[in-house]
Short mmCIF file of C-alpha atoms and ligand atoms in Angstrom, two decimals:
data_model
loop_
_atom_site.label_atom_id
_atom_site.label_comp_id
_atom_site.label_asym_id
_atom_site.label_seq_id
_atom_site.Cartn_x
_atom_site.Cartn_y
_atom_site.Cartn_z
CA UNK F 16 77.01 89.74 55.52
CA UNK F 17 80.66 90.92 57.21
CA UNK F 18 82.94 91.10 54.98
CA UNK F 19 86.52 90.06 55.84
CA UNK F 20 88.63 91.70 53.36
CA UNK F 21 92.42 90.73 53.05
CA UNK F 22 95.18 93.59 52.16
CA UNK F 23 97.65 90.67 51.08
CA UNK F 24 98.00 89.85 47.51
CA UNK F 25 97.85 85.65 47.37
CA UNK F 26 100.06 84.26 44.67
CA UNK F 27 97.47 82.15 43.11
CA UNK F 28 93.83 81.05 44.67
CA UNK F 29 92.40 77.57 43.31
CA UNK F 30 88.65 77.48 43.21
CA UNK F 31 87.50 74.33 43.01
CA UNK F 32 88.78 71.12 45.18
CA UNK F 33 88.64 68.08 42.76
CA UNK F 34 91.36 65.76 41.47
CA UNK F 35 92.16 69.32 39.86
CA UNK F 36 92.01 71.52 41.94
CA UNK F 37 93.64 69.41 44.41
CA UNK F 38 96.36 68.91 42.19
CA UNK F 39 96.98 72.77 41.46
CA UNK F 40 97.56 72.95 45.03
CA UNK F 41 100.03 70.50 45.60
CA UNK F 42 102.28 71.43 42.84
CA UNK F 43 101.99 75.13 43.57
CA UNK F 44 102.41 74.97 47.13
CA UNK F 45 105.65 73.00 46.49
CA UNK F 46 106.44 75.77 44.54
CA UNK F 47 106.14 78.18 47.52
CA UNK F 48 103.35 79.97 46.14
CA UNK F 49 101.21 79.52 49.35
CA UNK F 50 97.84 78.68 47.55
CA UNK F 51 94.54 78.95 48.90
CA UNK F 52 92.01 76.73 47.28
CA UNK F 53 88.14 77.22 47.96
CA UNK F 54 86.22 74.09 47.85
CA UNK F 55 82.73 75.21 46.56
CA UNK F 56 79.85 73.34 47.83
CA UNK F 57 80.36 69.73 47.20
CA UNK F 58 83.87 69.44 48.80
CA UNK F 59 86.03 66.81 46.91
CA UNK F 60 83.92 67.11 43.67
CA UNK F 61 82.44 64.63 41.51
CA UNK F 62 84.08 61.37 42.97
CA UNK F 63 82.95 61.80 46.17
CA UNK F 64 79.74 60.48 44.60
CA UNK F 65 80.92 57.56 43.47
CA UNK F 66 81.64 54.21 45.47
CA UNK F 67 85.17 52.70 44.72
CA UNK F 68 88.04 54.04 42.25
CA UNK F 69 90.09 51.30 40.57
CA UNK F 70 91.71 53.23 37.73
CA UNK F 71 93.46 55.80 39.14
CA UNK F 72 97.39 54.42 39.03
CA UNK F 73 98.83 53.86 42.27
CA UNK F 74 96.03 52.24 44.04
CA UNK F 75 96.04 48.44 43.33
CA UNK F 76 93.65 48.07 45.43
CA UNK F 77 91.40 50.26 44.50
CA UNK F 78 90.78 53.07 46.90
CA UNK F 79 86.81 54.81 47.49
CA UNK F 80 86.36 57.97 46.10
CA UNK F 81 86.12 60.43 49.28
CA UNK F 82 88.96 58.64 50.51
CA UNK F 83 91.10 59.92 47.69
CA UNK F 84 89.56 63.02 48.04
CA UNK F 85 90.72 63.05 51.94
CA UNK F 86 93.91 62.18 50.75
CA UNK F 87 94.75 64.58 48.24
CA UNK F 88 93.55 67.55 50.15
CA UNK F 89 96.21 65.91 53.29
CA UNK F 90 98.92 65.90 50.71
CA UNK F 91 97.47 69.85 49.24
CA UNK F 92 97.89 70.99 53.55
CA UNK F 93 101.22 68.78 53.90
CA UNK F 94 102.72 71.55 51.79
CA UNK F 95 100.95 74.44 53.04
CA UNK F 96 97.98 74.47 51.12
CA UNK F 97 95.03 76.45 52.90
CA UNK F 98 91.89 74.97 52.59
CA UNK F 99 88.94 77.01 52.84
CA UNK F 100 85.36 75.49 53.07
CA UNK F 101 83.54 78.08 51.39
CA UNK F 102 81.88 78.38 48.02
CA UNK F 103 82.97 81.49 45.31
CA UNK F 104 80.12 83.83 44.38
CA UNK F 105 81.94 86.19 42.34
CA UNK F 106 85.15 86.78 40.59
CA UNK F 107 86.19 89.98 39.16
CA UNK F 108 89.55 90.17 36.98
CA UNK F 109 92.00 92.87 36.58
CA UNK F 110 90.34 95.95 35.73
CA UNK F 111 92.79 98.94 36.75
CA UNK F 112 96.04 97.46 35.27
CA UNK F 113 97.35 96.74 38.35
CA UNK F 114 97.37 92.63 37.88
CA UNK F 115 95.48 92.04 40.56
CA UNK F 116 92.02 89.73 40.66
CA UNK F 117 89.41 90.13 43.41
CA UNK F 118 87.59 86.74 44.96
CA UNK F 119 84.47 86.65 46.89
CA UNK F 120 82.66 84.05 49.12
CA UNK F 121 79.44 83.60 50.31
CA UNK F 122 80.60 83.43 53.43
CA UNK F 123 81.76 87.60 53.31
CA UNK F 124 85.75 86.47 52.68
CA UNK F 125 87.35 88.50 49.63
CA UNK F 126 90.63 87.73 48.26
CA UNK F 127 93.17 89.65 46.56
CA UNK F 128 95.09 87.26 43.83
CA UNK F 129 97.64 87.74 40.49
CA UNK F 130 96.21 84.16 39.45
CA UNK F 131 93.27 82.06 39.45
CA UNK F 132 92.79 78.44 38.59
CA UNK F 133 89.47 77.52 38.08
CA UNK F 134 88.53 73.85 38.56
CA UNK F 135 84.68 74.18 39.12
CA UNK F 136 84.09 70.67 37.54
CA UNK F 137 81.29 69.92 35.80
CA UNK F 138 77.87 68.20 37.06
CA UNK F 139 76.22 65.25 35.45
CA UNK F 140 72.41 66.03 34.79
CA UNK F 141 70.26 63.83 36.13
CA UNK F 142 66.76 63.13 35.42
CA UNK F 143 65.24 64.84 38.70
CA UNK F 144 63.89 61.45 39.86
CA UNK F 145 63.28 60.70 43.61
CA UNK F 146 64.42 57.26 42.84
CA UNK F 147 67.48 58.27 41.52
CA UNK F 148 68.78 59.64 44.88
CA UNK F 149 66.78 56.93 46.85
CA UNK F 150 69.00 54.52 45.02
CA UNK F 151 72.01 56.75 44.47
CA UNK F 152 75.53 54.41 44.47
CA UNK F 153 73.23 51.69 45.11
CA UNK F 154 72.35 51.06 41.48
CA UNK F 155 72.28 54.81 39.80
CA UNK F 156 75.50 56.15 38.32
CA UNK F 157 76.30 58.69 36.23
CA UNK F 158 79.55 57.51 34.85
CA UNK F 159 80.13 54.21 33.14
CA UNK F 160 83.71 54.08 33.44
CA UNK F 161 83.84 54.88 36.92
CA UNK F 162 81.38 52.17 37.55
CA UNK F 163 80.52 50.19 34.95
CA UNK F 164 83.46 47.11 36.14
CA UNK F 165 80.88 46.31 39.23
CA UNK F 166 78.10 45.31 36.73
CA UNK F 167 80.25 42.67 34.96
CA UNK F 168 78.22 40.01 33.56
CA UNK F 169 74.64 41.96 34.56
CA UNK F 170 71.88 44.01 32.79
CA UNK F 171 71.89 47.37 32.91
CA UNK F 172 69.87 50.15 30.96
CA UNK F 173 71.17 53.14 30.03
CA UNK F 174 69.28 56.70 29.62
CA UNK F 175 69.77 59.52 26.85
CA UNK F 176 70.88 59.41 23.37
CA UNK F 177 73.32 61.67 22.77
CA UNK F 178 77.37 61.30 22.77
CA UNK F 179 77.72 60.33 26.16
CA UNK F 180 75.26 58.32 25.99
CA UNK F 181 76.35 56.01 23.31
CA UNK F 182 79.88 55.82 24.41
CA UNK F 183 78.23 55.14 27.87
CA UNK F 184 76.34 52.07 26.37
CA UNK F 185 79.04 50.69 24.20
CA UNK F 186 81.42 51.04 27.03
CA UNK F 187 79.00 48.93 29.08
CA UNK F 188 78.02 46.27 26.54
CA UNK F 189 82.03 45.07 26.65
CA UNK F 190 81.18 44.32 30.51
CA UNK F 191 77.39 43.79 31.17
CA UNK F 192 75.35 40.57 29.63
CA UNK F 193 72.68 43.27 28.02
CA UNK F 194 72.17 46.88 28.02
CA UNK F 195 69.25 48.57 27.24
CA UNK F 196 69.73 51.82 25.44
CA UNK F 197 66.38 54.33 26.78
CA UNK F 198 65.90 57.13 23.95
CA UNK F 199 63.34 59.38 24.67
CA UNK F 200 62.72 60.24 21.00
CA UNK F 201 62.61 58.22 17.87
CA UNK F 202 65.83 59.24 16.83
CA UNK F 203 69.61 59.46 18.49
CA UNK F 204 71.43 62.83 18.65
CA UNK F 205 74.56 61.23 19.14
CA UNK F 206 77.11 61.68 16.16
CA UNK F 207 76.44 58.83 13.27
CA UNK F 208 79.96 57.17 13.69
CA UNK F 209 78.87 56.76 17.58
CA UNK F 210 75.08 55.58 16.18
CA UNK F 211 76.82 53.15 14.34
CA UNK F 212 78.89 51.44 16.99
CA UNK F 213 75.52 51.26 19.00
CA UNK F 214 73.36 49.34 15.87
CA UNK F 215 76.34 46.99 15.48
CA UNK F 216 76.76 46.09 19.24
CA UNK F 217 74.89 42.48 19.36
CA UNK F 218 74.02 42.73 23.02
CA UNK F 219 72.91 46.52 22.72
CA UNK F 220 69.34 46.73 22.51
CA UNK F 221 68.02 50.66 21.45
CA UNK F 222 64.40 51.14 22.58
CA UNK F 223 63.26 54.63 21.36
CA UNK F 224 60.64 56.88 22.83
CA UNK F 225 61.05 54.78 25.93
CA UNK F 226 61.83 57.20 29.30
CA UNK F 227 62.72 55.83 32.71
CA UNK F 228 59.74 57.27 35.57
CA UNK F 229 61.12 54.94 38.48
CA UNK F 230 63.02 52.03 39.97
CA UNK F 231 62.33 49.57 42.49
CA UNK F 232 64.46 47.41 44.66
CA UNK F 233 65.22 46.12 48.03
CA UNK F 234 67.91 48.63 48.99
CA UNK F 235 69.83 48.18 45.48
CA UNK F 236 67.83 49.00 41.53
CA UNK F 237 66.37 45.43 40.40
CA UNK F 238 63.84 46.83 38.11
CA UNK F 239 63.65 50.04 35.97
CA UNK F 240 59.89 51.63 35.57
CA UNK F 241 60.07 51.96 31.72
CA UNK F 242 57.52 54.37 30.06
CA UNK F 243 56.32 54.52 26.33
CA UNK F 244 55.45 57.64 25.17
CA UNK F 245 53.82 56.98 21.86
CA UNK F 246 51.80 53.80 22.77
CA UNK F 247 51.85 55.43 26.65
CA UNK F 248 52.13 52.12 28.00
CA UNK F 249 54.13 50.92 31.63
CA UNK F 250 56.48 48.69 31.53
CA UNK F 251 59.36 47.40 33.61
CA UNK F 252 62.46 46.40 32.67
CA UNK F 253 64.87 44.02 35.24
CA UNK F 254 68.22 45.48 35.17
CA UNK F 255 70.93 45.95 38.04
CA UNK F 256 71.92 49.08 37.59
CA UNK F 257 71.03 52.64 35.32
CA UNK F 258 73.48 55.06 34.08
CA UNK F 259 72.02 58.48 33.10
CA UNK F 260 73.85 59.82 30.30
CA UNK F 261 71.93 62.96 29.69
CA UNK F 262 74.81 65.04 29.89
CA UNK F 263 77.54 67.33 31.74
CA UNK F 264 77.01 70.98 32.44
CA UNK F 265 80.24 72.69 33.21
CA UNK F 266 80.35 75.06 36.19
CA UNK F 267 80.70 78.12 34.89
CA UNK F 268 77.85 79.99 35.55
CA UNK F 269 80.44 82.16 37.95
CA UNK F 270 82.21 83.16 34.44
CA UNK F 271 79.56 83.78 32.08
CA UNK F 272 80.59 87.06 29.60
CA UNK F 273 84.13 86.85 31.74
CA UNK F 274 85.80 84.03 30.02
CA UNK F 275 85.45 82.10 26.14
CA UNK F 276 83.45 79.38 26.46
CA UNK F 277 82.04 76.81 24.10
CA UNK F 278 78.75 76.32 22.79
CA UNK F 279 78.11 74.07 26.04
CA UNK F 280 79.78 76.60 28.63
CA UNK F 281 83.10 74.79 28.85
CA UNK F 282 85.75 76.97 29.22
CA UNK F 283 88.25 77.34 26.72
CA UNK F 284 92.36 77.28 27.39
CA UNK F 285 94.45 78.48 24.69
CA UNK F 286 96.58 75.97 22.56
CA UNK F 287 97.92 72.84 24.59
CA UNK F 288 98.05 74.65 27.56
CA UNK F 289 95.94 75.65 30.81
CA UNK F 290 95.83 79.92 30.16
CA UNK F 291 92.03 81.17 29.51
CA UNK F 292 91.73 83.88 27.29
CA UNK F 293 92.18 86.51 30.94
CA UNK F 294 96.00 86.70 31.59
CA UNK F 295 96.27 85.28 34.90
CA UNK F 296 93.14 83.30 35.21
CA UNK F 297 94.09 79.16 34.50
CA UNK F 298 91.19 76.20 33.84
CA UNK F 299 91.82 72.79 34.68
CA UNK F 300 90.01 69.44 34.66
CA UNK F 301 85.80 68.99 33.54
CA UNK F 302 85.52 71.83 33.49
CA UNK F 303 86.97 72.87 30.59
CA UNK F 304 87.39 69.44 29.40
CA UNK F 305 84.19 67.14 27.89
CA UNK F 306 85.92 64.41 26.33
CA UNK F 307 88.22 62.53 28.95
CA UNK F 308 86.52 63.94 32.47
CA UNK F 309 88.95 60.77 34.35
CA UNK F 310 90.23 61.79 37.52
CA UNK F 311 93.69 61.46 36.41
CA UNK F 312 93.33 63.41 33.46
CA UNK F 313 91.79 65.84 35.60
CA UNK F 314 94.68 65.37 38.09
CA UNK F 315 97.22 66.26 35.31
CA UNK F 316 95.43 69.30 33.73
CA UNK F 317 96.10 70.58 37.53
CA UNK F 318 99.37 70.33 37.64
CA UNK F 319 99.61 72.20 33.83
CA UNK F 320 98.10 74.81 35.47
CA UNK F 321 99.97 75.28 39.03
CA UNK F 322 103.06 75.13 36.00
CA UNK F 323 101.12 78.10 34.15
CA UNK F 324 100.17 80.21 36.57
CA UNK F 325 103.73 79.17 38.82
CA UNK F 326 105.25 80.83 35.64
CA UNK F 327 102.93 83.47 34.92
CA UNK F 328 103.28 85.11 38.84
CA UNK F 329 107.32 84.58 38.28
CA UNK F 330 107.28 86.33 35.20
CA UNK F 331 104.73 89.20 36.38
CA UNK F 332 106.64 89.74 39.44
CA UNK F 333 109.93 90.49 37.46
CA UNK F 334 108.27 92.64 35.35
CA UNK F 335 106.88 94.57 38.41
CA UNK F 336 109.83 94.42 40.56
CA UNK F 337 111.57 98.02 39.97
CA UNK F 338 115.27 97.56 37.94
CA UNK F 339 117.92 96.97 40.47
P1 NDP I 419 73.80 66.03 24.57
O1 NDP I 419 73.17 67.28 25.07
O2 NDP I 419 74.37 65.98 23.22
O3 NDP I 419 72.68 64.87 24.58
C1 NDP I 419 71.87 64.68 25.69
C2 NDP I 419 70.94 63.54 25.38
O4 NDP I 419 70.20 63.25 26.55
C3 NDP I 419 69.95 63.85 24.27
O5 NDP I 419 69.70 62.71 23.50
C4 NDP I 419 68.72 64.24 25.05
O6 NDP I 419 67.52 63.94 24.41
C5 NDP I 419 68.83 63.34 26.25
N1 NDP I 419 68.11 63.89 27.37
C6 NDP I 419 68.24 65.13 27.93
N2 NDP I 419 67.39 65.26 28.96
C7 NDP I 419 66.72 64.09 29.03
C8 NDP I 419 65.69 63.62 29.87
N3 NDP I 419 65.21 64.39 30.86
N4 NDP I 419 65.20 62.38 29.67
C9 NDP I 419 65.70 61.60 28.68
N5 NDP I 419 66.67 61.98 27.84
C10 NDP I 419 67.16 63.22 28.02
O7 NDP I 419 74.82 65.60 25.71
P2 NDP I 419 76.08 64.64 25.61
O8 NDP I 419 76.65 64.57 26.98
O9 NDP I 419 75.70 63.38 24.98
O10 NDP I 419 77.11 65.42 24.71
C11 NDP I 419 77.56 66.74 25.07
C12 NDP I 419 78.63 67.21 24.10
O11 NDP I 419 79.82 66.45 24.32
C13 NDP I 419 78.23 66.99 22.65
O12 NDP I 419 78.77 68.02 21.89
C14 NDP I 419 78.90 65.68 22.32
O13 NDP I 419 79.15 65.54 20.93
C15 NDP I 419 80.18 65.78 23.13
N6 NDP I 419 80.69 64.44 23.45
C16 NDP I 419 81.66 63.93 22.66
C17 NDP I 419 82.16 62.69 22.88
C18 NDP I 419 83.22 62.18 22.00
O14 NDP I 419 83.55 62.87 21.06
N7 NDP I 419 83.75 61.02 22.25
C19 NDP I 419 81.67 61.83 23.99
C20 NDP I 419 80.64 62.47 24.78
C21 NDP I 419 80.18 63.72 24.48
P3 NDP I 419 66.95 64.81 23.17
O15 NDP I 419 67.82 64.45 21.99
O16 NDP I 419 65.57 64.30 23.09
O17 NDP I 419 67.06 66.23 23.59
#
């Protein structure tokens, strides 16, 4: 591979091209720092996978996912963003003193920085079905909130029993007619507080050691392929939709031993703000955040962190600049 190595020192680079990262662009470009911002492989992020958005304020009529995704990154280039479609294979952070961090793509392209925001996302696990891509926005989500309004009035199971999954089912059972509740063992792992809101939700129905193997349906999920695994018995269940609720994993493998995680590899920011525990180095939206993961929360945590690192560079360039 070529590499294509820059002499310039860039202001701040934004890895990651989300409601986040997207965000960090348009604020720091506005602020003249000429970002760059690196998509990654799945350009637009997470809501590109899902059908229509209807929460994000400003959009009363609702507005698709890539569509917004188009949008912000025209707004991010209206102000001079540069958009690179290339993913990020290594980051190394200021090692000689010198406040400079080092980029690299896969694509050969290196990068000379004083700050990086890192909005990587995170990725929702999914079972590793072929179903679940065969009907993928077509009856499979991943994200109740984002989709749960189109199954008003209908059944729907959901699969996992941890956190997510439990906030994922109670969510649903305000909206849907029944929800099915798939836990693969006899027992939840979600916290008791969120066990308890499931056992008290009338139209909630919890069906341990019960795992989803398929779905069938012409061109959208009518019926989930239920398994038992202690009687091993088939069975199907009719639903309209199934959320899998197995979890997030945050993209950080890039970071691992670099930055302070938590115990699930989120990345942790220091106090109320955006700063990681690298001078320099910002994290914004999933994937240092587990508990909201909107788009506009994500969105927000962006602009904290063109604001950090927009006040960082200032501050690190007077310091540099000799005396006058
Ligand atoms: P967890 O890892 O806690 O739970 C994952 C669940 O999915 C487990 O029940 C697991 O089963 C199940 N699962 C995993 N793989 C499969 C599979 N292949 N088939 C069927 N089931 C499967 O993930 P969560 O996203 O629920 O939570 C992550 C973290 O975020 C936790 O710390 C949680 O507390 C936190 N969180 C907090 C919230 C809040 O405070 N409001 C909301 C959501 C999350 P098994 O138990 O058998 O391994």
């Amino acid at each position: 591979m070529s590499q294509n190595v820059e002499n310039k020192i860039h202001q701040t680079i934004i890895i990651g091209s989300g409601p986040a990262g997207y965000t960090a662009a348009i604020y720091a470009a506005r602020a003249n720092m000429e970002p760059i911002i690196i998509t990654g492989m799945q350009p637009g992020g997470q809501l590109t996978t899902t059908t229509e958005v209807e929460n994000f304020p400003g959009y009363p009529n609702g507005i698709t996912g890539p569509e917004m995704m188009v949008e912000l990154q025209q707004q991010a280039e209206r102000f001079g963003t540069q958009v690179i479609f290339d993913m990020v294979t290594q980051v190394e952070f200021d090692k000689s003193g010198q406040h400079i961090h080092k980029v690299r793509t896969a694509n050969g392209q290196e990068f000379s920085t004083r700050s990086i925001i890192i909005s990587t996302g995170a990725s929702a696990k999914y079972l590793g079905l072929e179903d679940e891509t065969k009907y993928a926005g077509s009856g499979v989500s991943a994200c109740a909130t984002c989709d749960g309004f189109f199954y008003r009035g209908k059944d729907v199971a959901v699969i996992g029993g941890g956190d997510t999954a439990a906030e994922e089912a109670t969510y649903l059972a305000k909206l849907c007619r029944k929800v099915y509740l798939l836990v693969r063992k006899e027992e939840m792992r979600a916290s008791k507080v969120m066990q308890e809101r499931v056992f008290k939700t009338p139209n909630l129905e919890l069906m341990y050691n019960h795992e989803l193997i398929g779905l069938e349906g012409d061109g959208v999920v009518e019926k989930a392929i239920i398994y038992n695994n202690q009687t091993e018995q088939q069975s199907q269940l009719q639903v309209d939709g199934v959320f899998i609720a197995i979890g997030h994993k945050p993209n950080t493998d890039l970071f691992v031993g670099m930055l302070d995680m938590d115990a699930n590899g989120y990345l942790l920011t220091r106090d109320k703000t955006t700063h990681t525990n690298v001078p320099g180095v910002f994290a914004c939206g999933d994937v240092q955040d587990h508990i909201y993961r909107q788009a506009v929360t994500a969105a927000g945590s962006g602009c904290m962190a063109a604001l950090d690192a927009e006040r960082y560079v200032a501050e690190l360039e007077a310091a540099l600049s000799p005396a006058l």
